[in-house]
Amino acid sequence: MSEPKSNLRSSAITQGVERSPNRAMLRAVGFQDADFHKPIVGIANGHSTITPCNMGLGGLAAAADEALKSVGAMPQMFGTITISDGISMGTEGMKYSLVSREVIADSIETVCNGQSLDGLLAIGGCDKNMPGALIAIARLNIPAIFVYGGTIKPGHFNGNDLTVVSAFEAVGKFCAHKIDESELMEIERRACPGAGSCGGMFTANTMSSAFEALGLSLPYSSTMAAEDAEKTASTVQSARVLHDAIRNQILPRQILTRAAFENAIAVVMAIGGSTNAVLHLLAIAHAAGVPLSLEDFETIRRRVPVLCDLKPSGKYVTTDFHRAGGVPQVMKMLLAKGLLHSDALTITGQTVGESLAEVPENPASNQDVIRPFEKPLYQSGHLAILKGNLATEGAVAKITGVKAPTITGPARVFDSEETCLAAILAGNIKAGDVVVVRYEGPKGGPGMREMLAPTSAIIGAGLGDSVGLITDGRFSGGTYGLVVGHVAPEAAVGGAIALVEEGDSITIDAIHLALTLNVPDEELTRRRSGWQPPAPRYTRGVLAKYARLVSSSSLGAVTD
């Protein structure tokens, strides 16, 4: 069935122009005469064998391709990149991770606008494929849907579920002489048993859940295992839904409203999601033209409890969450308490309220992954926005799962992740210390590296409840403990974190949401007068361009 011409934008191709030289090349890739009246749909395929997160995406892309053809669309597949955070963690390569979010967004935007595509089905699995695709979708504003590649299943050792974070923490335990080399190797061998994104409520599963809450992914799709048949079935259904959205011209910016972002933030809080959700949701909102700020996260945090007991700080993995009812169950619980906007539109054409109509208001009683609303894991959300003279623009802390929500201690100052990690592994960090890792922000790194290696080493050394860590860099979704990231302004632009000296007293107060350098103002003024910005670490190439363009982390570290 041909589509209404007014719905399509590929004027020289899909609007029925009888003689167009553009069509000659499309015939070479399989178009027949009747196909030029069909919508051309891009499939942004993030497949790669660089990481288990993306190794299954090729099969999903093929399934989407066939499904789009079957409903009368003409799919056009193209690739986009990935950087594996887990593999690059703790190395210079990690500086490219957040940068890749922008590269992915730019590449998808470039192809879709360059080829005048009528719709987009984006398939991603690793941390930056996902927000990168959503940023592009928001910019393009053509009918679009996101398909998550799925979560990895847990590994197992000594009766415990393992994730990739287990391997990082095992290194810390080994260096602290708490396990031997044979146990370290067994954990490494078993932590990641197959395809799929990191298995706790780390960044990938947090963002997939947020996208489902935003309305741009199908219900239940965000917590499916990559290797299960339902993941392929959901991809096929996503293709069909997208075709309907093209016919009905349901556009991303009709979905990506202020209400939708508030819904997504509420879900992230309820599931105990990654600190990276703050950075990425700010960036997606920026692309969609929706006003969103750090203060909005704090407002929603105060009224939304943590309902899910999920790793890294909890007991369960995402496959357990899926079996317990997944994101729709949590959304229905929030909706029943007036904590979601029921009238927000989704890609299916239904509102959030309509899509949740058949979901029970209470979780099943035979599981404890999702707690009843009256018995939450924590009474309010876990991602807090801290401010103070060390972070006048704000900083992000994951404040649940720590025994002591406040610490005042001497600063242990490091100008790079590597020097910090070396000090931890050498046993030079002691209980009561406040570790400062700076010049790792968006501009200073450049690239705002995640600090999973240092934080895991602290946990592995048994110091997770007695050592604080602050940084202008980021944290992995697998990080927990008394840690504060996204400190802004960052050191490279003269933020107060650049003025900290070894031994200064620092207070992290997650109760009063304060991050304070306990140094008199006049002393900070004296230090600032003598501070000089460091020379750029890179002067050519992608990282140099990124450092010149990128905004503060308090704005989402956007480049446009």
XYZ file of C-alpha atoms in Angstrom:
560
model
C 0.000 0.000 0.000
C 1.431 3.364 -0.939
C 1.789 6.048 1.726
C 0.080 9.462 1.632
C 2.474 11.699 -0.237
C 2.149 14.519 2.273
C 3.553 12.285 4.995
C 6.902 11.779 3.286
C 9.817 14.108 2.780
C 12.004 12.313 0.211
C 10.691 14.531 -2.550
C 12.703 13.225 -5.483
C 12.440 9.582 -4.475
C 9.349 8.641 -2.501
C 6.860 11.237 -3.683
C 6.369 9.611 -7.026
C 8.533 11.717 -9.337
C 8.515 9.687 -12.550
C 11.957 10.636 -13.823
C 14.683 11.171 -11.270
C 18.370 10.355 -11.624
C 18.407 9.721 -7.855
C 16.475 6.519 -8.471
C 19.120 4.868 -10.607
C 21.420 4.197 -7.688
C 18.543 2.949 -5.540
C 17.706 0.373 -8.206
C 21.214 -0.971 -7.742
C 20.504 -1.676 -4.079
C 17.240 -3.482 -4.758
C 14.471 -0.956 -5.439
C 11.816 -1.992 -7.950
C 9.346 0.330 -9.670
C 6.697 0.032 -6.935
C 9.179 0.675 -4.151
C 9.658 4.338 -4.971
C 6.215 5.086 -3.513
C 7.100 3.545 -0.134
C 8.644 5.319 2.848
C 12.402 4.933 3.046
C 13.386 4.023 6.585
C 16.901 4.162 7.934
C 18.137 1.380 10.191
C 21.009 2.780 12.256
C 22.805 -0.436 13.104
C 25.336 -0.253 15.939
C 26.582 -3.814 15.372
C 30.208 -4.534 16.165
C 32.264 -7.290 17.703
C 34.226 -4.743 19.741
C 31.978 -5.346 22.741
C 29.421 -7.963 23.873
C 26.902 -5.128 24.165
C 26.710 -4.778 20.381
C 27.641 -8.208 19.036
C 24.000 -9.250 18.699
C 22.739 -6.124 16.973
C 23.344 -7.368 13.436
C 20.707 -10.078 13.822
C 18.209 -7.578 15.221
C 18.909 -5.188 12.354
C 18.274 -8.000 9.862
C 14.983 -8.817 11.584
C 13.973 -5.150 11.475
C 14.907 -4.996 7.788
C 12.636 -7.920 6.922
C 9.803 -6.614 9.089
C 9.891 -3.171 7.475
C 9.765 -4.720 4.015
C 6.833 -6.892 5.035
C 4.715 -3.899 6.052
C 5.451 -1.842 2.961
C 8.531 0.219 3.792
C 11.940 0.290 2.147
C 14.664 -0.087 4.794
C 18.130 1.294 4.203
C 20.720 0.017 6.674
C 23.795 1.947 7.731
C 26.343 1.536 10.475
C 27.403 3.623 13.391
C 30.242 3.233 15.858
C 30.711 2.095 19.424
C 33.332 2.456 22.110
C 33.243 -0.162 24.850
C 33.445 1.589 28.193
C 34.186 -1.670 29.963
C 37.160 -2.446 27.725
C 38.569 1.084 27.587
C 37.992 1.746 31.309
C 41.079 3.025 33.092
C 42.949 3.800 29.862
C 43.430 6.802 27.582
C 40.859 5.161 25.316
C 38.126 5.959 27.819
C 38.494 9.614 26.854
C 36.778 8.741 23.586
C 33.691 7.243 25.223
C 31.593 10.349 25.850
C 33.008 11.865 22.666
C 31.531 8.911 20.777
C 28.041 9.944 21.903
C 28.430 13.085 19.805
C 29.997 11.207 16.890
C 27.103 8.738 16.885
C 24.492 11.504 17.048
C 26.217 13.442 14.285
C 26.577 10.378 12.060
C 22.918 9.363 12.353
C 21.756 12.939 11.759
C 24.079 13.210 8.753
C 22.826 10.049 7.071
C 19.138 10.635 7.717
C 19.181 14.251 6.554
C 21.701 13.621 3.790
C 19.512 10.873 2.339
C 16.159 12.530 3.205
C 14.927 9.446 5.027
C 11.309 9.229 6.099
C 11.840 7.399 9.384
C 14.501 5.889 11.602
C 14.847 2.684 13.562
C 17.966 2.961 15.699
C 19.479 -0.137 17.312
C 22.035 0.292 20.083
C 23.470 -1.657 22.951
C 26.448 0.070 24.512
C 26.333 3.121 26.765
C 26.853 5.835 24.139
C 25.017 4.235 21.170
C 21.889 4.856 23.134
C 21.905 8.550 24.081
C 23.722 9.255 20.811
C 20.777 7.789 18.907
C 18.225 9.687 21.000
C 20.058 12.977 20.497
C 19.924 12.367 16.741
C 16.246 11.406 16.904
C 15.462 14.622 18.763
C 17.388 16.726 16.263
C 15.909 15.052 13.191
C 12.265 15.007 14.319
C 11.261 12.346 11.807
C 9.235 9.340 13.008
C 11.661 7.156 14.947
C 11.908 4.313 17.430
C 14.781 2.994 19.506
C 15.495 -0.724 19.798
C 17.709 -1.820 22.666
C 20.036 -4.720 21.963
C 19.301 -6.249 25.347
C 21.023 -7.019 28.612
C 23.640 -9.688 29.194
C 22.747 -12.612 31.418
C 24.675 -12.850 34.679
C 27.753 -14.946 35.179
C 27.982 -17.210 38.219
C 30.693 -18.097 40.725
C 30.472 -19.497 44.248
C 26.712 -19.055 44.254
C 26.849 -15.355 43.337
C 25.643 -13.532 40.232
C 28.498 -11.792 38.450
C 28.623 -8.680 36.255
C 31.499 -6.827 34.650
C 31.805 -4.772 37.842
C 32.588 -7.988 39.716
C 35.790 -8.233 37.685
C 36.848 -4.668 38.519
C 36.126 -5.170 42.207
C 38.007 -8.480 42.172
C 41.149 -6.608 41.112
C 40.787 -4.381 44.172
C 40.294 -7.414 46.419
C 43.320 -9.125 44.917
C 45.511 -6.068 45.462
C 44.232 -5.884 49.049
C 45.167 -9.594 49.485
C 41.544 -10.581 50.074
C 41.435 -13.131 47.252
C 44.138 -15.085 45.456
C 44.989 -15.044 41.761
C 43.040 -18.202 40.980
C 39.810 -16.675 42.327
C 40.515 -13.437 40.465
C 40.872 -15.365 37.205
C 37.718 -17.416 37.793
C 35.699 -14.227 38.313
C 37.198 -12.685 35.178
C 36.405 -15.797 33.116
C 32.786 -15.988 34.258
C 31.715 -12.345 34.635
C 30.490 -11.809 31.046
C 29.081 -15.083 29.666
C 27.690 -13.883 26.318
C 26.067 -11.143 24.284
C 24.362 -8.149 25.810
C 24.972 -4.951 27.753
C 26.340 -4.953 31.316
C 23.849 -6.810 33.460
C 23.154 -4.619 36.487
C 21.255 -1.352 36.543
C 24.335 0.260 35.054
C 24.292 2.916 32.334
C 23.027 0.861 29.382
C 20.095 -0.677 31.247
C 19.377 2.655 32.921
C 19.165 4.431 29.578
C 17.077 1.697 27.954
C 14.647 1.987 30.872
C 14.615 5.776 30.524
C 13.867 5.506 26.795
C 10.963 3.173 27.491
C 9.675 5.712 30.018
C 10.151 8.512 27.466
C 7.886 6.608 25.084
C 10.384 5.958 22.283
C 10.826 2.225 22.939
C 8.173 -0.456 23.292
C 6.913 -1.570 26.711
C 9.054 -4.299 28.328
C 11.732 -4.001 25.616
C 14.279 -2.269 27.830
C 14.969 -5.199 30.154
C 14.918 -8.178 27.781
C 18.018 -10.365 27.550
C 19.979 -10.004 24.320
C 20.053 -13.742 23.708
C 16.342 -14.423 24.266
C 13.865 -14.883 21.413
C 11.562 -12.183 22.750
C 14.225 -9.591 21.900
C 13.925 -10.407 18.193
C 10.126 -10.482 18.417
C 10.124 -7.064 20.068
C 12.387 -5.719 17.313
C 9.960 -6.937 14.658
C 7.077 -5.296 16.498
C 9.125 -2.090 16.794
C 9.491 -2.005 13.005
C 5.744 -2.350 12.558
C 5.027 0.357 15.107
C 7.471 2.669 13.363
C 5.715 2.113 10.031
C 2.429 3.118 11.654
C 4.109 6.180 13.169
C 5.321 7.221 9.710
C 1.825 6.828 8.302
C 0.353 8.832 11.190
C 3.273 11.258 11.411
C 3.932 10.739 15.121
C 7.076 12.805 15.563
C 9.752 12.593 18.271
C 9.199 16.119 19.549
C 5.532 15.282 20.121
C 6.810 12.520 22.426
C 9.909 14.184 23.907
C 8.013 16.741 25.959
C 8.723 18.149 29.385
C 6.249 15.617 30.810
C 8.094 12.742 29.133
C 11.430 13.814 30.615
C 9.875 14.096 34.066
C 8.527 10.558 33.622
C 11.966 9.295 32.616
C 13.660 10.945 35.602
C 11.076 9.446 37.953
C 11.717 5.969 36.555
C 15.499 6.400 36.803
C 15.097 7.305 40.469
C 12.731 4.418 41.178
C 15.013 1.795 39.629
C 18.229 3.125 41.191
C 19.792 4.030 37.838
C 23.184 5.369 36.791
C 24.496 8.878 37.426
C 25.115 9.044 33.673
C 21.361 9.351 33.167
C 21.620 12.938 34.409
C 24.202 13.829 31.770
C 22.407 12.060 28.932
C 18.864 13.213 29.672
C 20.095 16.802 29.849
C 21.717 16.366 26.428
C 18.661 14.732 24.844
C 16.402 17.459 26.241
C 18.763 20.067 24.794
C 18.489 18.431 21.375
C 14.699 18.347 21.665
C 14.497 21.985 22.745
C 12.994 21.053 26.129
C 14.125 23.104 29.151
C 15.665 20.735 31.723
C 18.141 21.452 34.507
C 19.972 19.761 37.353
C 17.427 21.239 39.752
C 14.675 19.225 38.057
C 16.429 16.000 39.012
C 16.603 17.108 42.629
C 12.924 18.107 42.673
C 11.832 14.709 41.365
C 14.305 12.822 43.584
C 12.667 14.193 46.710
C 9.264 12.718 45.874
C 10.160 9.396 44.196
C 11.332 6.427 46.292
C 13.820 3.770 45.188
C 11.656 0.723 44.556
C 14.117 -1.730 42.979
C 16.895 -3.722 44.664
C 19.330 -3.848 41.757
C 23.076 -3.993 41.318
C 25.507 -2.275 41.679
C 24.499 -1.467 45.260
C 21.603 -3.947 45.448
C 21.177 -7.710 45.055
C 19.601 -8.364 41.674
C 20.453 -8.094 37.973
C 18.327 -6.764 35.125
C 17.068 -10.178 33.985
C 15.581 -10.565 37.495
C 13.976 -7.132 37.128
C 12.477 -8.178 33.801
C 10.907 -11.305 35.298
C 9.466 -9.192 38.122
C 7.589 -6.941 35.697
C 10.244 -4.555 34.453
C 9.721 -0.898 33.668
C 5.925 -1.109 33.073
C 5.430 -2.435 36.601
C 7.448 0.415 38.108
C 5.705 2.972 35.905
C 2.265 1.718 36.927
C 3.222 1.967 40.603
C 4.390 5.542 40.100
C 1.320 6.378 38.029
C -0.983 5.077 40.759
C 0.635 7.527 43.194
C 0.374 10.494 40.845
C 4.126 10.529 40.123
C 3.892 10.122 36.334
C 2.189 12.114 33.606
C -0.408 9.699 32.237
C -1.188 11.816 29.184
C 2.346 11.741 27.744
C 2.330 10.343 24.195
C 4.279 7.233 23.169
C 5.504 6.024 19.783
C 2.624 3.522 19.609
C 0.134 6.387 19.521
C -1.114 5.476 22.992
C -0.612 7.631 26.035
C 1.407 6.351 28.976
C -1.811 5.764 30.876
C -3.324 3.758 28.036
C -0.204 1.642 27.574
C -0.178 0.743 31.293
C -3.895 -0.002 31.558
C -3.467 -3.773 31.984
C -0.457 -3.605 34.327
C -1.280 -4.264 38.011
C -0.769 -1.405 40.450
C 1.193 -3.584 42.876
C 4.186 -5.856 42.220
C 3.865 -9.616 42.585
C 4.178 -10.825 46.159
C 6.447 -13.775 45.253
C 9.454 -11.574 44.442
C 11.450 -8.829 46.157
C 13.226 -7.248 43.189
C 10.515 -4.571 43.008
C 9.381 -3.500 46.459
C 5.822 -2.433 47.297
C 5.438 1.337 47.201
C 4.829 1.405 50.958
C 8.054 -0.546 51.647
C 10.643 0.984 49.320
C 14.346 0.353 49.462
C 14.779 4.083 50.166
C 12.186 6.749 50.823
C 13.581 9.146 48.206
C 15.676 8.941 45.067
C 19.358 8.100 44.978
C 20.768 10.642 42.508
C 21.296 13.852 44.416
C 22.517 17.211 43.173
C 25.138 18.638 45.516
C 26.262 22.257 45.492
C 28.729 24.359 47.434
C 31.938 26.279 46.947
C 33.464 23.188 45.305
C 30.624 22.893 42.796
C 28.763 26.146 42.258
C 27.053 24.781 39.128
C 26.357 21.455 40.788
C 27.640 17.906 41.063
C 25.943 14.494 40.973
C 26.135 11.923 43.751
C 24.612 8.470 44.122
C 23.718 8.693 47.802
C 21.933 5.415 48.544
C 23.676 2.206 49.495
C 26.276 4.010 51.647
C 26.469 3.580 55.404
C 27.813 7.067 56.105
C 26.202 9.796 53.948
C 28.641 12.434 55.189
C 32.395 12.615 55.457
C 34.878 15.334 56.313
C 38.474 14.462 55.668
C 41.798 15.473 54.197
C 42.006 15.886 50.446
C 44.171 13.438 48.526
C 44.655 15.251 45.237
C 45.361 13.664 41.844
C 45.466 15.332 38.439
C 44.618 12.155 36.547
C 42.804 8.870 37.005
C 45.992 6.862 36.549
C 47.870 8.485 39.427
C 44.834 8.066 41.672
C 44.455 4.361 40.848
C 48.135 3.712 41.452
C 47.871 5.280 44.917
C 44.832 3.166 45.819
C 46.392 -0.087 44.636
C 49.605 0.755 46.507
C 47.643 1.086 49.746
C 48.265 4.822 50.083
C 44.607 5.772 50.573
C 43.338 5.391 54.126
C 39.966 5.451 55.856
C 38.741 9.017 56.261
C 40.447 10.359 53.139
C 38.588 12.345 50.491
C 40.090 11.534 47.108
C 40.027 14.318 44.491
C 40.490 13.395 40.816
C 40.544 16.494 38.633
C 41.360 17.646 35.098
C 39.192 14.744 33.931
C 36.157 16.850 32.986
C 34.648 17.326 29.511
C 37.292 19.870 28.468
C 40.105 18.890 30.788
C 40.250 15.164 30.101
C 39.126 15.777 27.505
C 36.194 13.404 27.401
C 35.088 13.124 31.037
C 36.315 9.615 31.724
C 34.440 7.257 34.011
C 36.207 6.340 37.256
C 35.137 2.707 37.651
C 38.698 1.465 38.154
C 39.463 3.736 41.158
C 36.035 3.338 42.752
C 36.086 -0.442 42.308
C 39.591 -0.549 43.775
C 38.321 1.403 46.800
C 35.416 -1.039 47.219
C 37.720 -4.018 46.742
C 40.088 -2.676 49.399
C 37.207 -2.521 51.874
C 37.170 1.289 51.992
C 33.823 1.909 50.301
C 32.124 3.184 53.443
C 35.066 5.179 54.802
C 36.587 6.996 51.804
C 34.974 9.748 49.729
C 35.835 10.517 46.126
C 35.016 13.605 44.089
C 35.830 14.281 40.451
C 35.003 16.494 37.510
C 34.904 13.265 35.531
C 32.094 10.723 35.480
C 31.301 7.417 37.112
C 30.347 4.138 35.567
C 26.809 2.981 36.156
C 28.497 0.218 38.110
C 29.948 2.619 40.663
C 28.661 2.921 44.193
C 29.957 4.322 47.458
C 30.334 7.889 48.724
C 31.309 9.329 45.353
C 30.515 12.660 43.722
C 31.025 13.269 40.009
C 30.267 15.840 37.312
C 31.755 18.573 39.540
C 31.162 21.849 37.719
C 32.782 24.142 36.876
C 35.537 21.660 36.080
C 39.202 22.162 36.899
C 40.248 22.947 33.329
C 38.136 26.119 33.273
C 39.193 27.265 36.726
C 36.552 25.628 38.880
C 37.291 25.485 42.599
C 38.277 21.829 42.292
C 41.440 23.127 40.573
C 42.347 25.057 43.727
C 42.280 22.131 46.168
C 45.618 21.368 47.790
C 46.806 18.144 49.412
C 45.506 17.933 52.965
C 42.738 20.530 52.641
C 39.605 19.645 54.567
C 36.661 18.668 52.340
C 33.108 17.845 53.396
C 30.752 15.669 51.370
C 27.308 15.983 52.950
C 24.684 13.936 51.144
C 22.086 14.806 53.762
C 22.276 18.565 53.257
C 23.378 18.207 49.603
C 26.601 20.148 50.151
C 30.082 19.813 48.697
C 32.411 22.114 50.587
C 36.101 22.948 50.517
C 36.734 24.055 54.076
C 39.195 26.815 53.149
C 38.597 30.553 53.777
C 37.370 32.584 50.820
C 40.384 34.885 50.963
C 42.711 31.897 50.667
C 40.801 30.616 47.652
C 41.045 34.082 46.108
C 44.822 34.018 46.634
C 45.101 30.583 45.055
C 42.948 31.585 42.104
C 45.178 34.582 41.365
C 48.079 32.196 40.903
C 46.205 29.524 38.931
C 46.957 29.071 35.230
C 44.976 26.813 32.906
C 47.029 23.800 31.860
C 48.105 23.367 28.267
C 45.632 21.292 26.245
C 46.415 17.604 26.419
C 45.509 17.237 22.734
C 45.978 19.827 20.003
C 44.817 17.849 16.948
C 42.111 15.354 16.124
C 38.790 14.385 17.641
C 39.660 15.049 21.276
C 41.019 18.516 20.487
C 37.869 19.420 18.564
C 35.708 18.074 21.357
C 37.564 20.067 24.017
C 37.001 23.280 22.042
C 33.257 22.664 21.588
C 31.978 20.880 24.680
C 29.835 22.593 27.305
C 29.808 22.128 31.062
C 28.637 18.809 32.447
C 25.899 20.782 34.243
C 24.404 21.370 30.778
C 24.851 17.795 29.573
C 28.328 18.163 28.029
C 26.761 18.976 24.658
C 28.729 20.125 21.636
C 26.048 22.083 19.765
